[in-house]
mmCIF file of C-alpha atoms in Angstrom:
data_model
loop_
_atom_site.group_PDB
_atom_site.id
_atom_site.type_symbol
_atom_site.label_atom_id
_atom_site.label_comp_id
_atom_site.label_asym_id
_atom_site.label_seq_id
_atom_site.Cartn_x
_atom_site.Cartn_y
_atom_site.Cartn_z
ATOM 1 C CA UNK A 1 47.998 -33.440 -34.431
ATOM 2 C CA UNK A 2 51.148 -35.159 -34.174
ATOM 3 C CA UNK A 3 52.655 -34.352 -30.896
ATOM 4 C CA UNK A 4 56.556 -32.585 -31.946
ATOM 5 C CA UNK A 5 56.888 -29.004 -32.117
ATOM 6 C CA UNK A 6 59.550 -27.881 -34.561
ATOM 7 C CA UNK A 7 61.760 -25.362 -34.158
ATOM 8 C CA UNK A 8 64.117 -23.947 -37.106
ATOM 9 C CA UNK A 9 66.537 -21.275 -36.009
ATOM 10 C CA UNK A 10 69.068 -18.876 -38.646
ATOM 11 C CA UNK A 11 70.114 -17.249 -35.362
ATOM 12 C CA UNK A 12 71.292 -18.272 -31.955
ATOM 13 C CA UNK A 13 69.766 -17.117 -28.910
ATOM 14 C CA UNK A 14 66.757 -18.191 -26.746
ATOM 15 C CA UNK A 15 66.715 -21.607 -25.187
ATOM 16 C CA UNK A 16 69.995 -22.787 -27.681
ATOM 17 C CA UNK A 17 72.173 -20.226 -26.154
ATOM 18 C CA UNK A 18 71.254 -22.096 -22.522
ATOM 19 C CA UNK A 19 71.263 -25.279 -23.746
ATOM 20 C CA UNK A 20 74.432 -25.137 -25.848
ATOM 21 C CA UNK A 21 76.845 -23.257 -23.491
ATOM 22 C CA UNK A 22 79.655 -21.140 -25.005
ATOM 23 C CA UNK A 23 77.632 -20.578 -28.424
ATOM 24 C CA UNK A 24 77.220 -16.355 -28.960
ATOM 25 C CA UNK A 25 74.372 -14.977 -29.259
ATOM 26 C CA UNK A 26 73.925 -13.875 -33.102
ATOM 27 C CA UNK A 27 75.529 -16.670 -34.041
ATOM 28 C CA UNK A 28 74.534 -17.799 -37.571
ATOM 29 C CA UNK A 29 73.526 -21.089 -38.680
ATOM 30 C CA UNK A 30 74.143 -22.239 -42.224
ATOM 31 C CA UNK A 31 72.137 -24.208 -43.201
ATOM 32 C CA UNK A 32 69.851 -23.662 -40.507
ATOM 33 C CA UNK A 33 69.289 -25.105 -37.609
ATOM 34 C CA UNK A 34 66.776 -27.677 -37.346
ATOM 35 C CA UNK A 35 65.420 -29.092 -33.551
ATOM 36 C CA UNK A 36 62.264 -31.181 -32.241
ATOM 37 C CA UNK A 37 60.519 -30.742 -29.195
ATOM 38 C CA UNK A 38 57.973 -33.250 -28.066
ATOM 39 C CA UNK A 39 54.611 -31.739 -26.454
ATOM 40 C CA UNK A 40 54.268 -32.484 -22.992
ATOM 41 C CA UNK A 41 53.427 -29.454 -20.727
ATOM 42 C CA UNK A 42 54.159 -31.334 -17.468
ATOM 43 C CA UNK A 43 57.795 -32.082 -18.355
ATOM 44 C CA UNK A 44 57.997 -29.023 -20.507
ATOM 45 C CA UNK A 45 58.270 -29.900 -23.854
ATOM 46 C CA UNK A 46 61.679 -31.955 -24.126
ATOM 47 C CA UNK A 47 64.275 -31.438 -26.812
ATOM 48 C CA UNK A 48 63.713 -35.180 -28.822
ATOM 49 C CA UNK A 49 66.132 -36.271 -31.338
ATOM 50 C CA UNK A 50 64.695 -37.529 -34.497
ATOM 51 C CA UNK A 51 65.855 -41.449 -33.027
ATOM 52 C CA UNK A 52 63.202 -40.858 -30.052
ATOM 53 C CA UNK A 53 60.513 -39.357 -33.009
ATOM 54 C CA UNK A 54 61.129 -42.401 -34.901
ATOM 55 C CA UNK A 55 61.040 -45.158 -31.625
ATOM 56 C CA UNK A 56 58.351 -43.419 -30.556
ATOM 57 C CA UNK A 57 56.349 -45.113 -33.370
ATOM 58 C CA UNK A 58 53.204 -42.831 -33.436
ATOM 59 C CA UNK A 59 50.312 -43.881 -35.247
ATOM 60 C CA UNK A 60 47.661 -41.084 -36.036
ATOM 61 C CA UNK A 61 44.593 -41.006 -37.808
ATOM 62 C CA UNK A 62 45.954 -44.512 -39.578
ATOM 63 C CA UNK A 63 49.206 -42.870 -40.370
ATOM 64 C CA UNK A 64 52.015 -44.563 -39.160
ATOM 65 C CA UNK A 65 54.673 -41.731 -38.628
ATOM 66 C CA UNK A 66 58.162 -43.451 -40.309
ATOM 67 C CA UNK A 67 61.204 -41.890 -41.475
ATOM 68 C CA UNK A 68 59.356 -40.625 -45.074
ATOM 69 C CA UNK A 69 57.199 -38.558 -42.543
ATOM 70 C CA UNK A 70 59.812 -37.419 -40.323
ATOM 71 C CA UNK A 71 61.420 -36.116 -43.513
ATOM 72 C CA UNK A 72 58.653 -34.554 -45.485
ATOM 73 C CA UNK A 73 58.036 -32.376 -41.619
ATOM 74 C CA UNK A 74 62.215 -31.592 -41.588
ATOM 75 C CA UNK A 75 61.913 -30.476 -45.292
ATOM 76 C CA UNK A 76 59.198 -28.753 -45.246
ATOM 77 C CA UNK A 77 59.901 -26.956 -41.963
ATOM 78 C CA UNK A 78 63.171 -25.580 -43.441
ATOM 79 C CA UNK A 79 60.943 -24.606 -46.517
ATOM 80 C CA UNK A 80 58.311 -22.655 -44.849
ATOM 81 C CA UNK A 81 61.383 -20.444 -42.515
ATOM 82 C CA UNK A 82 63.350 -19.752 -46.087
ATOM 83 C CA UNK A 83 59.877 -18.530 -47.707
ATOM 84 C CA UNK A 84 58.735 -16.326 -44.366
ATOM 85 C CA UNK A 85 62.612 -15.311 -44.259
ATOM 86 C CA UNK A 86 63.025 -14.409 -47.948
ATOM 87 C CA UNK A 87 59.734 -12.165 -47.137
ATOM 88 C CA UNK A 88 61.050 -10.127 -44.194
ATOM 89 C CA UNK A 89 64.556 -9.530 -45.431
ATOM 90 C CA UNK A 90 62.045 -7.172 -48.370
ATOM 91 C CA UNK A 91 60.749 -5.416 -44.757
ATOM 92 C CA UNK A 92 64.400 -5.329 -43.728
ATOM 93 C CA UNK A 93 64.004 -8.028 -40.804
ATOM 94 C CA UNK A 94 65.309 -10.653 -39.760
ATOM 95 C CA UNK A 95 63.608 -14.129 -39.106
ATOM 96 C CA UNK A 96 65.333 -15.004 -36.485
ATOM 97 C CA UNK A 97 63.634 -18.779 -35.533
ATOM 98 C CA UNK A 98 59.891 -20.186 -35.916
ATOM 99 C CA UNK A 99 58.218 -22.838 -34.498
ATOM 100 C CA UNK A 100 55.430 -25.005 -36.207
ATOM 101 C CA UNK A 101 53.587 -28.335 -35.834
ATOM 102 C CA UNK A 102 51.978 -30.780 -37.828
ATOM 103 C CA UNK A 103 49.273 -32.911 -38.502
ATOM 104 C CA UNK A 104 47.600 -35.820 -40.380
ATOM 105 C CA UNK A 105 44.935 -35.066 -42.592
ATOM 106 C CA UNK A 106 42.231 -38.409 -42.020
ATOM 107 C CA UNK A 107 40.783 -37.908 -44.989
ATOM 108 C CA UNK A 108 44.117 -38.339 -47.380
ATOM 109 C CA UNK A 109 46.525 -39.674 -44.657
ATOM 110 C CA UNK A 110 48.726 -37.415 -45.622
ATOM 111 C CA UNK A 111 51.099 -34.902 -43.175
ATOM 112 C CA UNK A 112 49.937 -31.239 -43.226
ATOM 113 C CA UNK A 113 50.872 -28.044 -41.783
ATOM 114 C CA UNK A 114 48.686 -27.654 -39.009
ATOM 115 C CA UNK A 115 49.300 -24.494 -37.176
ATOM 116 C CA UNK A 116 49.215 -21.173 -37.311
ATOM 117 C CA UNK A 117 51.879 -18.950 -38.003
ATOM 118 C CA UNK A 118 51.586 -15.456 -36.708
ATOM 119 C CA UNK A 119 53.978 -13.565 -34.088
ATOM 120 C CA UNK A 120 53.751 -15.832 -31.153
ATOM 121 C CA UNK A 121 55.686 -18.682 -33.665
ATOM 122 C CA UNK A 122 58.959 -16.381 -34.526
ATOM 123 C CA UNK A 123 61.585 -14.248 -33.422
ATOM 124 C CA UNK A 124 61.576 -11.085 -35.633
ATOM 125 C CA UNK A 125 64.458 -8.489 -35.233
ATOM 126 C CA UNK A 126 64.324 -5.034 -37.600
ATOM 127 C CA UNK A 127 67.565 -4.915 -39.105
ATOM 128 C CA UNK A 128 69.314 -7.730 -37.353
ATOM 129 C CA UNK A 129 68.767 -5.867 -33.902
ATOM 130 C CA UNK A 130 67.947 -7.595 -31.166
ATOM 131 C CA UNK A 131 66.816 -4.500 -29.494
ATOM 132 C CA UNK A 132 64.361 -3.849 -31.728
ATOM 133 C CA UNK A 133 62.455 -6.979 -31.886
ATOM 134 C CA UNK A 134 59.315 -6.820 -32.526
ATOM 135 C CA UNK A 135 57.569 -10.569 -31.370
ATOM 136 C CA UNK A 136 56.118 -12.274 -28.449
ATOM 137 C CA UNK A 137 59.904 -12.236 -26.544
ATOM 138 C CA UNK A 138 58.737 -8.967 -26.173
ATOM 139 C CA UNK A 139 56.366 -9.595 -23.570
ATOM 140 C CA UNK A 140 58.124 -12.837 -22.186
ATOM 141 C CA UNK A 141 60.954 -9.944 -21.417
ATOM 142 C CA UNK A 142 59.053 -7.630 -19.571
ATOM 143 C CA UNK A 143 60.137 -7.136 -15.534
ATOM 144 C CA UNK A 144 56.645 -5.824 -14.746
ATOM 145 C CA UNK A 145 53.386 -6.002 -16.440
ATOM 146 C CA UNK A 146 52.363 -2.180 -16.431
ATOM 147 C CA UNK A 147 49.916 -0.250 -18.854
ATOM 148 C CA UNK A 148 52.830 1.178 -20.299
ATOM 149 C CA UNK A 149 54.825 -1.660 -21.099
ATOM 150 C CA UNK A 150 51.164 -3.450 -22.725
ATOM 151 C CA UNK A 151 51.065 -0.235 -24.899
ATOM 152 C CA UNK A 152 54.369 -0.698 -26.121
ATOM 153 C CA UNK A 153 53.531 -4.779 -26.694
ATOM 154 C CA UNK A 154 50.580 -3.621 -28.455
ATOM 155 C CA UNK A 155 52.524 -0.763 -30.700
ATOM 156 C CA UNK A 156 55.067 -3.955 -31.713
ATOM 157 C CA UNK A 157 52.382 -6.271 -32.257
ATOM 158 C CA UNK A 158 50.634 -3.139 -34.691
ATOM 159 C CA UNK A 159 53.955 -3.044 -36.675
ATOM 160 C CA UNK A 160 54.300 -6.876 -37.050
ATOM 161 C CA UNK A 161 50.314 -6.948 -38.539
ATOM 162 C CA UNK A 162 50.970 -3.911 -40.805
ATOM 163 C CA UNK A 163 53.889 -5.285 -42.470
ATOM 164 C CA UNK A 164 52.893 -8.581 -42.883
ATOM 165 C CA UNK A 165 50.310 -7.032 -45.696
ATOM 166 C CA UNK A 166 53.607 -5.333 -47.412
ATOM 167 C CA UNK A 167 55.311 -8.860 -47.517
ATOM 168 C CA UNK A 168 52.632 -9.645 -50.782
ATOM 169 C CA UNK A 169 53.685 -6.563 -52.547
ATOM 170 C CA UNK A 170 56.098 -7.662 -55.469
ATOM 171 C CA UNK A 171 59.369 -5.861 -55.338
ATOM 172 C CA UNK A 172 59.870 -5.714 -58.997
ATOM 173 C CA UNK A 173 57.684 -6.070 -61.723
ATOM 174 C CA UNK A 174 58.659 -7.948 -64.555
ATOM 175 C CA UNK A 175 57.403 -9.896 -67.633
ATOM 176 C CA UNK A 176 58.416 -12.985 -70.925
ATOM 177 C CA UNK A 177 58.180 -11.749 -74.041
ATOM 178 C CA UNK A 178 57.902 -14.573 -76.405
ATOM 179 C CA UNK A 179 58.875 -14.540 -79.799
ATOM 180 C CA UNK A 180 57.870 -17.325 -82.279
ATOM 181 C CA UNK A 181 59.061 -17.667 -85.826
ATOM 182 C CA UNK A 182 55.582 -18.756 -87.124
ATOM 183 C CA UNK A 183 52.158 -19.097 -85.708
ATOM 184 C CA UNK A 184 52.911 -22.791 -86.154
ATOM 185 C CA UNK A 185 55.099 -22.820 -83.024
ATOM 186 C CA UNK A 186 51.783 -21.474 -80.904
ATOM 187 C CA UNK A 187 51.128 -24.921 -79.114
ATOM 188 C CA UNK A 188 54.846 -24.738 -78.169
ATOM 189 C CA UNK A 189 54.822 -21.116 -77.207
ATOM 190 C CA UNK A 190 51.061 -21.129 -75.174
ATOM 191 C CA UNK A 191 53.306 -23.783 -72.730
ATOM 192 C CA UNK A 192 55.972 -21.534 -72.006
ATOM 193 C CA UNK A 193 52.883 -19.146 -71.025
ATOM 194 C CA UNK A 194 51.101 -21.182 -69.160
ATOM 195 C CA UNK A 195 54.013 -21.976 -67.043
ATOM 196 C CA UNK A 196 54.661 -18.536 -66.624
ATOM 197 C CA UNK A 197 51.283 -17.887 -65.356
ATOM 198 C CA UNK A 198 52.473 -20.553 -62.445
ATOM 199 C CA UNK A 199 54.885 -18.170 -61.509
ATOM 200 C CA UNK A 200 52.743 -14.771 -61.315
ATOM 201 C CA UNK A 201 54.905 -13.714 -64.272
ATOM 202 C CA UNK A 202 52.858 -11.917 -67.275
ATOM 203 C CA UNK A 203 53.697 -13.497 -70.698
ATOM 204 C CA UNK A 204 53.319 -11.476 -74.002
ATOM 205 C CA UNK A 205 53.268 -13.656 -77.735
ATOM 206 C CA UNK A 206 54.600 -12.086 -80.554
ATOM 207 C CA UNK A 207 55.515 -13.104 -84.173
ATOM 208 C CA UNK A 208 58.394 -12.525 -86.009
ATOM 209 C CA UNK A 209 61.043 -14.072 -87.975
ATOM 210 C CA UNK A 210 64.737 -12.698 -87.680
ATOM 211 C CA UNK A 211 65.582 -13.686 -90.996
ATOM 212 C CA UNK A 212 62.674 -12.801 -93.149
ATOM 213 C CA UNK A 213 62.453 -9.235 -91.276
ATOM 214 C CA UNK A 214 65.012 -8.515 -88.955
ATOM 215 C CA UNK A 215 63.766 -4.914 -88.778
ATOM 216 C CA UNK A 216 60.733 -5.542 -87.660
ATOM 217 C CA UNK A 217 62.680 -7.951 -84.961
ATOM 218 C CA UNK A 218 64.733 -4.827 -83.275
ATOM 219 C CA UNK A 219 61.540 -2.348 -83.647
ATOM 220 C CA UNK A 220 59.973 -4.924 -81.589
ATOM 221 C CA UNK A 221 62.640 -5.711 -79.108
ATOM 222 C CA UNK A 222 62.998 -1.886 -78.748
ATOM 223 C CA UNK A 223 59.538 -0.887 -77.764
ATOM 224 C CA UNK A 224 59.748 -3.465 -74.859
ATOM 225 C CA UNK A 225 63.637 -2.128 -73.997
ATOM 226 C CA UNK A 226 61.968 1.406 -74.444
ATOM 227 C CA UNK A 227 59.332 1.360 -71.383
ATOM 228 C CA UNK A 228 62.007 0.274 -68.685
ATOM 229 C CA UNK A 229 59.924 -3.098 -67.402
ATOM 230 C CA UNK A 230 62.479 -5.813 -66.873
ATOM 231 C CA UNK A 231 62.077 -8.167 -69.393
ATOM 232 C CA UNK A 232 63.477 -11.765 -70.531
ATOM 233 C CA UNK A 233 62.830 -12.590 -73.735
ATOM 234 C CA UNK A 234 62.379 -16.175 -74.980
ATOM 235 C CA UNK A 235 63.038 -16.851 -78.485
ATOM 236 C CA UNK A 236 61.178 -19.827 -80.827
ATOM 237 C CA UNK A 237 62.095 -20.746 -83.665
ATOM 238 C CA UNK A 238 62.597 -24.158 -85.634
ATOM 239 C CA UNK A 239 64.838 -25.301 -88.189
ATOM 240 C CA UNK A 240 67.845 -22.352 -88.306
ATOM 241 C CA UNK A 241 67.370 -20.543 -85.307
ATOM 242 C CA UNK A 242 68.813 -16.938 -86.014
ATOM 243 C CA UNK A 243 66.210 -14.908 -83.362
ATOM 244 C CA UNK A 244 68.225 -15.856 -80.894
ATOM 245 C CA UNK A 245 71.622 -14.994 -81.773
ATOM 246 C CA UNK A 246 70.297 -11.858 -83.216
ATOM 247 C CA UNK A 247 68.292 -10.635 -79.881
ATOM 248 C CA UNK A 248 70.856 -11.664 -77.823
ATOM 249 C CA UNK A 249 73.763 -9.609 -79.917
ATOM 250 C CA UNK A 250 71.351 -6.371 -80.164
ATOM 251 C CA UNK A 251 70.179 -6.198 -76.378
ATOM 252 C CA UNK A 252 71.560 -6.371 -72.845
ATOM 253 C CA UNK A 253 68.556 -8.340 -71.778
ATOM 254 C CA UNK A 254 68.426 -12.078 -71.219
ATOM 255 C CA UNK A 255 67.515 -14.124 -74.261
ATOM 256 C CA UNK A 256 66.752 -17.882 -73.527
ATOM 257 C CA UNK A 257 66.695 -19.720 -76.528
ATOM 258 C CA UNK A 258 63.430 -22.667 -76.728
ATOM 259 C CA UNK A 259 63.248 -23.935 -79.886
ATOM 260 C CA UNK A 260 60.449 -26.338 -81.237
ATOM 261 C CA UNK A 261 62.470 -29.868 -82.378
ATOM 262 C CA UNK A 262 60.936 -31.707 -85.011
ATOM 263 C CA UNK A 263 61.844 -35.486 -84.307
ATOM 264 C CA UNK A 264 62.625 -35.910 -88.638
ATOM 265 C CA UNK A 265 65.647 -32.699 -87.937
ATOM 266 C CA UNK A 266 65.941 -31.723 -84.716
ATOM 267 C CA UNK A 267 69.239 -33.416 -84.154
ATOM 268 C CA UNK A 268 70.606 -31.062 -86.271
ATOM 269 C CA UNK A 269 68.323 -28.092 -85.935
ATOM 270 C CA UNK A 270 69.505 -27.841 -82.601
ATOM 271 C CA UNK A 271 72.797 -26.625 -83.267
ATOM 272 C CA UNK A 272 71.914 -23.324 -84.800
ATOM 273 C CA UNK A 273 70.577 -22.569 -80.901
ATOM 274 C CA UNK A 274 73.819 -23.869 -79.511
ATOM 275 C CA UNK A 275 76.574 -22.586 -81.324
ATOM 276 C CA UNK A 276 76.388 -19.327 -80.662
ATOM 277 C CA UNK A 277 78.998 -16.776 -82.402
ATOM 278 C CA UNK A 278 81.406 -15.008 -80.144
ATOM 279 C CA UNK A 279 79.789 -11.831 -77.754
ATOM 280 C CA UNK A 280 76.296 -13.604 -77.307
ATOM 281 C CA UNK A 281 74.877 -14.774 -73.910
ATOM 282 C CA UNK A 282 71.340 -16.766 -74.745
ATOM 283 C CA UNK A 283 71.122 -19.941 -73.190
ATOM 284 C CA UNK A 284 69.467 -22.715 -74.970
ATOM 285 C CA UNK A 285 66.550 -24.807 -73.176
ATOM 286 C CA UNK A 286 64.371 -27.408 -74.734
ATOM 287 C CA UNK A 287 61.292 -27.911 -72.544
ATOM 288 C CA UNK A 288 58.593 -25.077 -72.878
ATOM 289 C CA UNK A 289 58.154 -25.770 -69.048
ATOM 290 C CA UNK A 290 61.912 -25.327 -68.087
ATOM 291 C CA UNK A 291 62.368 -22.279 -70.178
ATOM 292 C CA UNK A 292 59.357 -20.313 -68.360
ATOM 293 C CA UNK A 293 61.405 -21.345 -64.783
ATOM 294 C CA UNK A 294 64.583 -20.362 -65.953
ATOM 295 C CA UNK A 295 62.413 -17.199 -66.254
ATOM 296 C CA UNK A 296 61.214 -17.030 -63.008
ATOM 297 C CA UNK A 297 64.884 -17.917 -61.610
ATOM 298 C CA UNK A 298 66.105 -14.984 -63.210
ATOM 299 C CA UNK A 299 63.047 -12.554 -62.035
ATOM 300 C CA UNK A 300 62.917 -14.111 -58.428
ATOM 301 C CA UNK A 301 66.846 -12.463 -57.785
ATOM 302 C CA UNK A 302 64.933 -9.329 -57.042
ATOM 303 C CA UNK A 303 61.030 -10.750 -56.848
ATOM 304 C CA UNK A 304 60.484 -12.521 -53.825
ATOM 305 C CA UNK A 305 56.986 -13.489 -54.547
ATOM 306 C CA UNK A 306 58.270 -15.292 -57.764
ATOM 307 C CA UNK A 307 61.365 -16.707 -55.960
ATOM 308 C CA UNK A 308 58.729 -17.982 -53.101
ATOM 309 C CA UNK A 309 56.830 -19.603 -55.677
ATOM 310 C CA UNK A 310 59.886 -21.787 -57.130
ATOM 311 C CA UNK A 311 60.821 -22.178 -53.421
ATOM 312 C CA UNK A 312 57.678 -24.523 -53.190
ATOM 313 C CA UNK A 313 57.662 -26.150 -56.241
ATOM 314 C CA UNK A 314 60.750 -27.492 -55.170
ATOM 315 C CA UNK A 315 59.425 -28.421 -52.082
ATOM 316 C CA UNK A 316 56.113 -30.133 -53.530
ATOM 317 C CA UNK A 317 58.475 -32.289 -56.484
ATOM 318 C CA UNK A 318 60.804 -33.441 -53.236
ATOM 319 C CA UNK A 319 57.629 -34.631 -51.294
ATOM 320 C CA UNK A 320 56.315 -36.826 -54.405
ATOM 321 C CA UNK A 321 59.472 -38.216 -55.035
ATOM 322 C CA UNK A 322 59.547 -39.200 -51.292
ATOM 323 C CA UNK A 323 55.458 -40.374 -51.256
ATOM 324 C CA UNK A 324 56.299 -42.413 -54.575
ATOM 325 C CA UNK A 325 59.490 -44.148 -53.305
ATOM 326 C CA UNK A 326 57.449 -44.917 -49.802
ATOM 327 C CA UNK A 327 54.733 -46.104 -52.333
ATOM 328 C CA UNK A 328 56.869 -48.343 -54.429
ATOM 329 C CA UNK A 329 58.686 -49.644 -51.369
ATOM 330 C CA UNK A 330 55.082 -51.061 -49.527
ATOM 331 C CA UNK A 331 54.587 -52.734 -53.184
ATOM 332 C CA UNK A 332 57.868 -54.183 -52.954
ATOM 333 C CA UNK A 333 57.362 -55.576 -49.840
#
C-alpha cells in the first residue's frame, strides 16, 4: 500500500471549510478539487503537497514512486469521482467528495486501486441537500449514540446499498445500425461492431445500396425509425458514397458516414462523403474504430453506463502514454 490517502472534492465542506477559512460551504469546484493526505494515525493524517509525496521518495514492492506515479494516482483519482459522480447524478445525488488509496501490484510493479469504495469513502447528498445526506457523516454527526439515532444510520446506510444496484441500470437503450453497400465491405463493417460491443452498444449489419435501390434504403431506415429505439446509423460505402447523403436528408437521426478507402481511389472517393449538399448533417469518419466511439459519444449524453465506459478508455490510453514515455525515458538514460 502506498501510504497517501486521496481525497477529491466537487463540493466544499468537511475538513476544507476549516482548513481554508472564508470558503462557503457548497462551494463548487471546477475542475475538482484534488488533495493528499499522508497516513499516519498518530499525527492524524497530514495534508502533504505533491512536493513532500515526491521528496518523500517511497520505494514499494520495487516501485520507486516518481512523478509518472504521482500522476497516473492524480488522474486516475479524478477519473474514478467523475465515473461514481456521473452514476449518482442518474439517482439524483450528489457526490459530494471520496477518498481512495493506492497500491503496487508486486507482481507487475504497476500502481493499482487498492481500496474499497463503499459509503464510509464519500459524501453523498440527495438532491444537493446537505440535510439529507445519506453517508458515514451521518454517524460522525450524531450528539448521542441512541437506538434511535443507529436505526436511522442503518435506514441511510439501506438506501445507499439499494441504489447502488440501480446505478448499473442503463438509462436509455440504444443501438448502430450499419449499413454497407456490398458484402465486400464486411471486414470493414464487423470492426465498427466489434468496437461497439466495447461500449455495451448492440450493433445490427445490413446491406443495401442507395443507388441501386434507394427504396429498399428508406423501407429499411423506416422500420428502425418506426419502433422508437434511439438509433445512429453508420453508413459504408466505397467509391461514390450516396447512403449517406441520402439517410442523412430522409431522417432526423444521426448518420456518421465510414467509408472503406481503397489506397488505388480513395483520395478521391473520399469526397463524395465530404461534400455534402446543403440541409444534411452526417459527419464523415475514416477509422471503423473511431466511428463506433463517435457512437458511443453520442449515446453516452443520456447513457451513463456507455459514457462511463469512454470515461475509462480515456483514462487507460493517458496511463500508456505516461508508462511508455517513463519507459522510453529509462532507455534513454
Amino acid at each position: 500500500m502506498i501510504p497517501i490517502e486521496w481525497v477529491c472534492r466537487r463540493v466544499a465542506t468537511g475538513s476544507f471549510l476549516k482548513r481554508n477559512p472564508g470558503v462557503k460551504e457548497g462551494y463548487r469546484f471546477s475542475p475538482l478539487k484534488m488533495e493528499m493526505f499522508f497516513k499516519d494515525d498518530a499525527n492524524n493524517d497530514p495534508q502533504w503537497s505533491e512536493e513532500q509525496l515526491l521528496e518523500a521518495k517511497f520505494s514499494l514492492a520495487g516501485l520507486s514512486i516518481g512523478q509518472c506515479e504521482v500522476d497516473i494516482m492524480n488522474r486516475s483519482t479524478v477519473a474514478i469521482f467523475e465515473i461514481l459522480e456521473k452514476a449518482w447524478a442518474t439517482q439524483n445525488c450528489t457526490l459530494v467528495d471520496m477518498k481512495i488509496e493506492f497500491g503496487v501490484n508486486v507482481t507487475t510493479k504497476e500502481v493499482v486501486l487498492a481500496d474499497v469504495i463503499d459509503n464510509d469513502s464519500w459524501r453523498l447528498w440527495p438532491a444537493g441537500d446537505r440535510s439529507q445526506q445519506k453517508d458515514k457523516q451521518v454517524y460522525r454527526d450524531l450528539k448521542e449514540v441512541t437506538p434511535e439515532a443507529m436505526q436511522m444510520v442503518k435506514r441511510n446506510f439501506e438506501w445507499v446499498s439499494e441504489r447502488v444496484k440501480l446505478l448499473l441500470e442503463p438509462q436509455a437503450s440504444g443501438r448502430v445500425v450499419v449499413l454497407m453497400g456490398s458484402t465486400s465491405d464486411m471486414a470493414h463493417c464487423e470492426k465498427i461492431k466489434k468496437a461497439c460491443a466495447s461500449y455495451g452498444i448492440p450493433c445490427t449489419l445490413r446491406v443495401t445500396s442507395a443507388h441501386k435501390g434507394p427504396d429498399e434504403t428508406l423501407r429499411i431506415k423506416a422500420g428502425y425509425e418506426g419502433d422508437g429505439v434511439p438509433t445512429v446509423f453508420v453508413a459504408v460505402a466505397g467509391r461514390s458514397n450516396g447512403l449517406g447523403p441520402v439517410m442523412s436528408g430522409n431522417t432526423a437521426y444521426p448518420v456518421i458516414n465510414c467509408p472503406p478507402l481503397t489506397p488505388d481511389w480513395g483520395a478521391q472517393d473520399v469526397w463524395s462523403s465530404l461534400r455534402m449538399p446543403s440541409g444534411l448533417g452526417c459527419s464523415t469518419v475514416l477509422s471503423p474504430e473511431a466511428a463506433a466511439q463517435f457512437a458511443a459519444q453520442i449515446f453516452g449524453l443520456s447513457d451513463h453506463l456507455v459514457w462511463c465506459k469512454l470515461r475509462a478508455s480515456m483514462l487507460n490510453t493517458w496511463v500508456s502514454l505516461k508508462l511508455a514515455d517513463k519507459k522510453l525515458q529509462a532507455c534513454s538514460l
